[in-house]
Coordinates of C-alpha atoms and ligand atoms in Angstrom, one line a residue:
X1 CA 35.6 116.7 -119.0
X2 CA 33.3 116.4 -116.2
X3 CA 30.8 118.5 -114.2
X4 CA 31.3 119.2 -110.5
X5 CA 27.8 119.1 -109.1
X6 CA 26.5 120.7 -105.9
X7 CA 26.9 117.4 -104.1
X8 CA 30.7 117.5 -104.9
X9 CA 31.1 121.1 -103.7
X10 CA 31.4 120.6 -100.0
X11 CA 34.3 118.2 -100.5
X12 CA 36.0 120.3 -103.2
X13 CA 35.8 123.3 -101.1
X14 CA 37.1 121.4 -98.0
X15 CA 40.2 120.3 -100.0
X16 CA 40.9 123.8 -101.3
X17 CA 40.3 125.6 -98.1
X18 CA 42.3 123.1 -96.0
X19 CA 45.2 123.3 -98.5
X20 CA 45.0 127.1 -98.6
X21 CA 45.1 127.4 -94.8
X22 CA 48.1 125.1 -94.5
X23 CA 49.9 126.9 -97.4
X24 CA 49.3 130.3 -95.8
X25 CA 50.7 129.0 -92.5
X26 CA 54.0 128.4 -94.3
X27 CA 53.8 132.0 -95.8
X28 CA 52.8 130.9 -99.3
X29 CA 50.7 133.3 -101.3
X30 CA 48.0 132.7 -103.9
X31 CA 48.8 133.5 -107.5
X32 CA 46.2 133.2 -110.2
X33 CA 47.6 132.8 -113.7
X34 CA 45.5 132.6 -116.9
X35 CA 44.1 129.3 -118.0
X36 CA 45.4 130.0 -121.5
X37 CA 49.1 130.7 -122.1
X38 CA 51.3 131.0 -125.1
X39 CA 51.9 127.4 -126.1
X40 CA 55.7 127.9 -126.0
X41 CA 55.5 128.3 -122.2
X42 CA 54.8 124.6 -122.1
X43 CA 56.5 123.4 -125.2
X44 CA 59.9 124.9 -124.1
X45 CA 59.7 123.4 -120.7
X46 CA 57.9 120.1 -120.4
X47 CA 60.0 118.4 -123.0
X48 CA 59.0 117.0 -126.5
X49 CA 58.7 113.5 -125.2
X50 CA 56.6 114.3 -122.1
X51 CA 53.1 112.9 -122.1
X52 CA 51.8 116.5 -121.9
X53 CA 53.5 117.8 -125.0
X54 CA 53.5 114.6 -127.1
X55 CA 49.9 113.7 -126.7
X56 CA 47.9 115.6 -124.0
X57 CA 48.1 119.4 -124.7
X58 CA 45.1 121.3 -126.1
X59 CA 46.7 123.7 -128.5
X60 CA 44.9 126.1 -130.8
X61 CA 45.4 129.2 -132.8
X62 CA 43.6 132.4 -131.8
X63 CA 42.1 135.0 -134.2
X64 CA 45.4 136.8 -134.3
X65 CA 47.3 133.7 -135.3
X66 CA 49.0 133.1 -132.0
X67 CA 49.5 129.6 -130.8
X68 CA 47.9 129.2 -127.4
X69 CA 47.5 126.3 -125.1
X70 CA 45.0 125.4 -122.4
X71 CA 47.4 125.0 -119.4
X72 CA 48.2 121.3 -118.8
X73 CA 50.1 122.1 -115.6
X74 CA 50.8 124.9 -113.2
X75 CA 54.6 125.4 -112.8
X76 CA 55.5 126.8 -116.2
X77 CA 52.8 129.5 -116.0
X78 CA 53.8 130.5 -112.5
X79 CA 57.4 130.7 -113.5
X80 CA 56.3 132.8 -116.5
X81 CA 54.5 135.2 -114.1
X82 CA 57.5 135.2 -111.8
X83 CA 59.7 136.4 -114.7
X84 CA 57.1 138.8 -116.2
X85 CA 56.5 140.6 -112.9
X86 CA 60.1 140.9 -111.9
X87 CA 59.7 138.8 -108.8
X88 CA 63.4 138.0 -108.9
X89 CA 64.0 141.5 -107.4
X90 CA 61.9 140.7 -104.4
X91 CA 63.4 139.0 -101.3
X92 CA 64.1 135.3 -102.3
X93 CA 62.7 132.8 -102.3
X94 CA 59.2 133.8 -103.5
X95 CA 56.6 131.4 -102.1
X96 CA 53.5 130.9 -104.2
X97 CA 50.5 128.6 -104.3
X98 CA 47.8 128.2 -106.9
X99 CA 44.7 126.0 -107.6
X100 CA 42.3 125.7 -110.5
X101 CA 41.5 123.8 -113.6
X102 CA 44.1 122.2 -115.9
X103 CA 43.5 120.4 -119.2
X104 CA 45.0 117.2 -120.6
X105 CA 43.9 115.1 -123.5
X106 CA 44.3 112.0 -121.1
X107 CA 42.4 108.8 -121.4
X108 CA 39.3 109.4 -119.3
X109 CA 38.7 107.0 -116.4
X110 CA 38.2 107.1 -112.7
X111 CA 40.5 109.7 -111.3
X112 CA 41.7 110.8 -114.8
X113 CA 39.9 113.6 -116.5
X114 CA 40.5 116.0 -119.4
X115 CA 39.7 119.0 -117.2
X116 CA 41.2 118.3 -113.8
X117 CA 41.9 120.5 -110.8
X118 CA 45.2 120.9 -109.1
X119 CA 46.4 122.6 -106.0
X120 CA 50.2 123.3 -106.1
X121 CA 53.0 125.3 -104.5
X122 CA 56.2 126.8 -105.9
X123 CA 59.2 128.0 -103.9
X124 CA 61.3 130.0 -106.4
X125 CA 64.8 131.4 -105.9
X126 CA 66.2 129.0 -103.3
X127 CA 68.6 126.3 -104.4
X128 CA 68.9 124.7 -101.0
X129 CA 67.8 121.2 -99.9
X130 CA 66.0 123.0 -97.1
X131 CA 63.6 124.4 -99.7
X132 CA 62.9 120.9 -101.1
X133 CA 62.0 119.7 -97.7
X134 CA 59.9 122.7 -96.8
X135 CA 57.6 122.1 -99.7
X136 CA 57.5 118.4 -99.0
X137 CA 56.6 119.1 -95.4
X138 CA 54.0 121.5 -96.5
X139 CA 52.5 118.9 -98.8
X140 CA 52.5 116.3 -96.0
X141 CA 50.9 118.7 -93.6
X142 CA 48.0 119.3 -96.1
X143 CA 47.4 115.5 -96.4
X144 CA 47.6 115.2 -92.7
X145 CA 45.1 118.1 -92.1
X146 CA 42.7 116.3 -94.5
X147 CA 43.2 113.1 -92.5
X148 CA 45.1 111.2 -95.2
X149 CA 47.9 109.7 -93.0
X150 CA 48.5 106.5 -94.9
X151 CA 50.2 108.0 -98.0
X152 CA 53.6 106.8 -99.0
X153 CA 56.2 109.4 -99.9
X154 CA 58.6 108.1 -102.6
X155 CA 61.7 110.2 -103.2
X156 CA 64.5 110.1 -105.6
X157 CA 67.2 112.4 -107.1
X158 CA 67.7 112.8 -110.8
X159 CA 70.8 115.0 -110.4
X160 CA 71.5 117.5 -113.1
X161 CA 71.2 117.1 -116.9
X162 CA 75.0 116.5 -117.0
X163 CA 74.7 113.6 -114.5
X164 CA 71.8 112.2 -116.4
X165 CA 73.7 111.9 -119.7
X166 CA 76.1 109.4 -118.1
X167 CA 73.2 107.5 -116.6
X168 CA 71.3 107.5 -119.8
X169 CA 74.1 105.6 -121.4
X170 CA 73.9 102.9 -118.7
X171 CA 70.2 102.8 -119.1
X172 CA 70.4 102.3 -122.8
X173 CA 72.8 99.4 -122.3
X174 CA 70.4 97.9 -119.9
X175 CA 67.2 98.2 -122.0
X176 CA 68.7 97.4 -125.4
X177 CA 68.3 93.6 -125.0
X178 CA 64.7 94.1 -123.8
X179 CA 63.5 96.3 -126.6
X180 CA 61.5 93.6 -128.4
X181 CA 59.3 93.0 -125.3
X182 CA 58.9 96.7 -124.4
X183 CA 55.9 98.7 -125.5
X184 CA 56.1 100.9 -128.7
X185 CA 56.0 103.9 -126.4
X186 CA 59.1 102.7 -124.6
X187 CA 60.9 101.9 -127.8
X188 CA 60.3 105.4 -128.9
X189 CA 61.5 106.7 -125.6
X190 CA 64.6 104.6 -126.0
X191 CA 65.6 106.9 -128.8
X192 CA 64.3 110.2 -127.6
X193 CA 64.5 110.1 -123.8
X194 CA 65.5 106.8 -122.4
X195 CA 64.9 107.9 -118.8
X196 CA 61.2 108.2 -119.5
X197 CA 61.0 104.4 -119.9
X198 CA 61.1 104.2 -116.1
X199 CA 58.0 106.4 -116.0
X200 CA 56.1 104.2 -118.4
X201 CA 52.6 103.1 -117.2
X202 CA 52.3 100.4 -119.9
X203 CA 55.6 98.7 -118.9
X204 CA 55.4 99.4 -115.2
X205 CA 55.4 95.6 -114.4
X206 CA 58.1 94.7 -117.0
X207 CA 61.1 92.9 -115.5
X208 CA 63.5 95.2 -117.1
X209 CA 62.1 98.2 -115.3
X210 CA 62.6 96.6 -111.9
X211 CA 66.2 95.5 -112.7
X212 CA 67.2 98.8 -114.2
X213 CA 70.4 100.5 -112.8
X214 CA 69.7 103.2 -110.2
X215 CA 70.3 106.8 -111.0
X216 CA 71.5 107.3 -107.5
X217 CA 74.7 105.4 -108.4
X218 CA 75.4 107.9 -111.0
X219 CA 75.1 111.1 -109.0
X220 CA 78.0 113.6 -109.0
X221 CA 79.5 114.6 -105.7
X222 CA 77.5 117.8 -105.7
X223 CA 74.3 116.0 -106.5
X224 CA 75.0 113.5 -103.7
X225 CA 75.6 116.3 -101.2
X226 CA 72.1 117.8 -102.1
X227 CA 70.5 114.4 -101.9
X228 CA 72.0 113.4 -98.6
X229 CA 70.9 116.7 -97.0
X230 CA 67.4 116.2 -98.3
X231 CA 67.3 112.7 -96.7
X232 CA 68.8 114.0 -93.4
X233 CA 66.3 116.8 -93.2
X234 CA 63.4 114.5 -93.9
X235 CA 64.7 112.3 -91.1
X236 CA 65.0 115.2 -88.7
X237 CA 61.4 116.3 -89.4
X238 CA 60.2 112.7 -88.9
X239 CA 58.8 112.7 -92.5
X240 CA 58.7 109.0 -93.5
X241 CA 59.8 108.2 -97.0
X242 CA 61.0 105.5 -99.3
X243 CA 63.8 106.0 -101.7
X244 CA 62.6 104.8 -105.2
X245 CA 65.1 105.1 -108.0
X246 CA 62.4 104.6 -110.5
X247 CA 60.7 107.9 -109.9
X248 CA 61.9 110.2 -112.7
X249 CA 58.8 112.3 -113.2
X250 CA 57.3 113.0 -116.6
X251 CA 58.7 116.5 -117.3
X252 CA 62.1 117.5 -118.6
X253 CA 62.6 120.5 -116.4
X254 CA 63.1 118.5 -113.2
X255 CA 66.5 118.4 -111.5
X256 CA 67.7 116.8 -108.2
X257 CA 64.9 115.9 -105.8
X258 CA 61.7 114.4 -107.2
X259 CA 58.9 112.7 -105.3
X260 CA 55.4 111.3 -105.3
X261 CA 52.8 110.7 -102.7
X262 CA 50.7 107.5 -103.3
X263 CA 48.2 105.5 -101.3
X264 CA 49.7 102.2 -99.9
X265 CA 47.4 100.1 -102.0
X266 CA 48.5 101.6 -105.3
X267 CA 46.8 101.3 -108.6
X268 CA 47.2 103.0 -112.0
X269 CA 45.5 106.3 -111.3
X270 CA 46.8 106.5 -107.8
X271 CA 49.4 109.2 -107.5
X272 CA 47.8 111.8 -105.3
X273 CA 50.5 114.5 -105.7
X274 CA 54.0 114.8 -107.1
X275 CA 56.7 117.4 -107.2
X276 CA 60.3 118.1 -107.8
X277 CA 63.1 120.6 -108.1
X278 CA 63.2 122.5 -111.5
X279 CA 66.4 124.5 -111.6
X280 CA 66.4 124.6 -115.4
X281 CA 62.9 125.8 -116.0
X282 CA 63.1 129.6 -115.8
X283 CA 66.1 129.6 -118.1
X284 CA 64.1 127.5 -120.6
X285 CA 61.5 130.3 -120.9
X286 CA 64.1 133.0 -121.3
X287 CA 65.0 134.1 -117.8
X288 CA 68.2 134.1 -115.9
X289 CA 69.2 130.8 -114.2
X290 CA 66.8 130.6 -111.2
X291 CA 66.3 127.6 -108.9
X292 CA 62.9 126.5 -107.9
X293 CA 61.0 123.6 -106.3
X294 CA 57.3 122.7 -106.0
X295 CA 54.6 120.2 -106.3
X296 CA 51.0 119.7 -107.5
X297 CA 48.3 117.6 -106.1
X298 CA 45.2 116.4 -108.0
X299 CA 42.0 117.7 -106.2
X300 CA 39.8 115.0 -107.8
X301 CA 42.2 112.3 -106.7
X302 CA 42.2 113.7 -103.2
X303 CA 38.4 113.7 -103.3
X304 CA 38.3 110.1 -104.3
X305 CA 40.7 109.1 -101.6
X306 CA 38.8 111.1 -98.9
X307 CA 35.5 109.6 -99.9
X308 CA 36.9 106.1 -99.9
X309 CA 38.4 106.7 -96.4
X310 CA 35.1 108.2 -95.3
X311 CA 36.8 111.4 -94.5
X312 CA 34.5 113.6 -96.7
X313 CA 32.8 116.2 -94.6
X314 CA 29.0 116.6 -94.7
X315 CA 27.6 119.8 -95.9
X316 CA 26.6 122.2 -93.1
X317 CA 22.8 121.9 -92.7
X318 CA 20.4 124.6 -93.8
X319 CA 19.4 126.6 -90.8
X320 CA 15.7 127.0 -91.6
X321 CA 13.0 126.5 -94.2
X322 CA 9.9 128.7 -94.2
X323 CA 6.5 127.1 -94.6
X324 CA 4.0 129.7 -96.0
X325 CA 0.3 128.7 -95.4
X326 CA -2.9 130.6 -96.2
X327 CA -3.2 133.9 -98.2
X328 CA -0.9 136.0 -96.0
X329 CA 1.8 133.5 -95.1
X330 CA 3.9 133.9 -98.2
X331 CA 4.6 137.6 -97.8
X332 CA 5.3 137.2 -94.1
X333 CA 7.6 134.2 -94.8
X334 CA 9.6 136.2 -97.4
X335 CA 10.1 139.0 -94.9
X336 CA 11.2 136.6 -92.1
X337 CA 13.5 134.7 -94.4
X338 CA 15.2 138.0 -95.4
X339 CA 15.7 139.1 -91.8
X340 CA 17.1 135.7 -90.8
X341 CA 19.5 135.8 -93.8
X342 CA 20.6 139.3 -92.7
X343 CA 21.3 137.8 -89.3
X344 CA 23.7 135.3 -90.9
X345 CA 21.5 132.2 -91.3
X346 CA 21.0 130.1 -94.4
X347 CA 17.2 130.0 -95.2
X348 CA 15.2 128.5 -97.9
X349 CA 11.9 130.2 -98.6
X350 CA 9.2 127.6 -99.0
X351 CA 6.9 127.3 -102.0
X352 CA 3.5 128.9 -101.3
X353 CA 0.2 127.4 -102.3
X354 CA 0.8 123.9 -101.0
X355 CA -1.3 121.9 -98.6
X356 CA 0.0 121.8 -95.1
X357 CA 0.9 118.2 -95.5
X358 CA 2.9 118.7 -98.7
X359 CA 4.5 121.9 -97.3
X360 CA 5.7 120.0 -94.2
X361 CA 6.9 117.1 -96.2
X362 CA 9.0 119.5 -98.4
X363 CA 10.3 121.1 -95.2
X364 CA 11.4 117.7 -93.8
X365 CA 13.1 116.8 -97.0
X366 CA 15.1 120.1 -97.1
X367 CA 17.4 118.9 -94.3
X368 CA 16.9 122.2 -92.5
X369 CA 17.2 122.3 -88.7
X370 CA 14.0 124.3 -88.3
X371 CA 10.7 124.9 -90.1
X372 CA 9.4 128.5 -89.7
X373 CA 5.6 128.1 -90.3
X374 CA 3.5 131.2 -91.0
X375 CA -0.3 131.1 -91.7
X376 CA -2.7 133.9 -91.8
X377 CA -3.1 133.9 -88.0
X378 CA 0.6 134.1 -87.3
X379 CA 1.0 136.7 -90.0
X380 CA -1.5 138.9 -88.4
X381 CA -0.1 138.4 -84.9
X382 CA 3.6 138.9 -85.9
X383 CA 4.5 135.4 -84.8
X384 CA 5.7 132.2 -86.2
X385 CA 5.4 128.5 -85.4
X386 CA 9.0 127.3 -84.9
X387 CA 9.2 123.5 -85.5
X388 CA 12.5 121.7 -84.9
X389 CA 13.0 119.2 -87.8
X390 CA 16.0 117.3 -86.3
X391 CA 16.5 115.8 -82.9
X392 CA 12.8 116.1 -81.8
X393 CA 11.5 119.0 -79.7
X394 CA 8.1 120.7 -79.6
X395 CA 6.7 123.1 -82.0
X396 CA 6.4 126.5 -80.3
X397 CA 4.8 129.8 -81.3
X398 CA 7.0 132.9 -80.8
X399 CA 7.3 136.5 -81.9
X400 CA 9.2 136.9 -85.2
X401 CA 11.9 138.9 -83.3
X402 CA 12.8 135.9 -81.1
X403 CA 13.5 133.5 -83.9
X404 CA 17.2 134.5 -84.5
X405 CA 18.0 134.0 -80.8
X406 CA 16.3 130.6 -80.8
X407 CA 18.2 129.5 -84.0
X408 CA 21.5 130.6 -82.5
X409 CA 20.8 128.9 -79.1
X410 CA 20.0 125.7 -80.9
X411 CA 23.4 125.9 -82.8
X412 CA 25.4 126.2 -79.6
Ligands
LIG1 P1 49.9 110.4 -113.9 O1 51.2 109.6 -113.8 O2 48.8 109.8 -113.0 O3 49.5 110.6 -115.3 P2 51.2 112.9 -113.9 O4 52.6 112.5 -113.7 O5 50.7 113.2 -115.3 O6 50.2 111.8 -113.3 P3 51.4 115.4 -112.6 O7 51.7 116.2 -113.9 O8 52.5 115.2 -111.7 O9 50.7 114.0 -112.9 O10 50.2 116.1 -111.9 C1 50.1 116.2 -110.5 C2 48.9 115.4 -110.0 O11 47.7 115.8 -110.7 C3 48.9 113.9 -110.1 O12 49.6 113.4 -109.1 C4 47.4 113.6 -110.1 O13 47.0 113.6 -108.7 C5 46.8 114.7 -110.8 N1 46.5 114.4 -112.2 C6 47.3 114.3 -113.2 N2 46.6 114.0 -114.4 C7 45.3 114.0 -114.0 C8 44.1 113.7 -114.8 N3 44.1 113.5 -116.1 N4 42.9 113.8 -114.1 C9 42.9 114.0 -112.7 N5 44.0 114.2 -112.0 C10 45.2 114.2 -112.6
LIG2 MG1 49.9 112.0 -116.8

């Protein structure tokens, strides 16, 4: 697990506020679910053979003997909240977004942490291909608003569980002769959930994965109608995509449309965001059959990509730093700083008792736009020496009351 330090904050906040603004513009509403859920919320939905359940979930017993989990993903908790709060009786679909920390006992490396942050959206109660494309469009708009325009969208359909059973037979036939050269993980998946072999990271480069039959050839007529409509809508909205029959996603609850956004030059930790339709999920946690579709994006992965592309914003500068000099300067500086903050400026109060040289050096290093210097003489006269610290300009003495106007003028 890692710390997010003040230097990371501007970028983190930029990602969350940009994503929030775009989500709101699509009429999505923030839902905050607890970080801890009954473990069954995830155990019943993600699938025994998913990475999350099989090796990544933090599970513990609380003092009352209940089995709880640190949430590894967002969808199941949001679906639980949808059920618990009777959102099915609201006009459908219900459009929700969330962001916050998630926990996975993953192998730590760049872009892969045990506490990660995700931003995600869920559109619950609408079975139509239009809903799939709405959330994909929303996701693409967020990446666009951040300036990430070179992500590749890879889309696939995995049909319904019934469709998949026929496909799984074909897949087993295909992989059987290769079992000896596949990883132990894939050999296990061959028995428990053969589809998952396609999602294997270890065997990603294995010949047998590239030559595997496509699930698209096994879709039923209804599956195909949904899939064709998704593709047609993406075309209509000018959303570029590639069809990739190997995208099956790591969780059992997905049906029909699944997708991932990845940078063009892809590596192992590269998927920036991924989503899918999950028509079986709400039933799996005890609700009535309810369709849904959504995605999640890794905030740290976005931060890495934005930094690499030099798209990270710089922190807004501090407006002013006070420089208290002499015996009376400190009290006057504290008063001026308080009145400037009340006027909406960000002000650091300088440390008293330093030499003029040391105090000005600290002021320079603060990154502030202005130094507000007050010695005994200024304190007595009700004035300050206002010294621009960036872009040159003369130091001028002025009444305290004029400082806010001067700072504001300089901002414009
Ligand atoms: P991966 O294939 O990289 O393990 P995943 O399929 O487990 O990803 P999802 O469950 O779809 O990932 O989560 C959505 C997004 O969350 C991912 O696309 C990625 O950006 C991010 N993410 C997933 N796991 C981690 C992690 N351990 N650390 C940081 N970000 C992560
Ligand atoms: Mg994973």
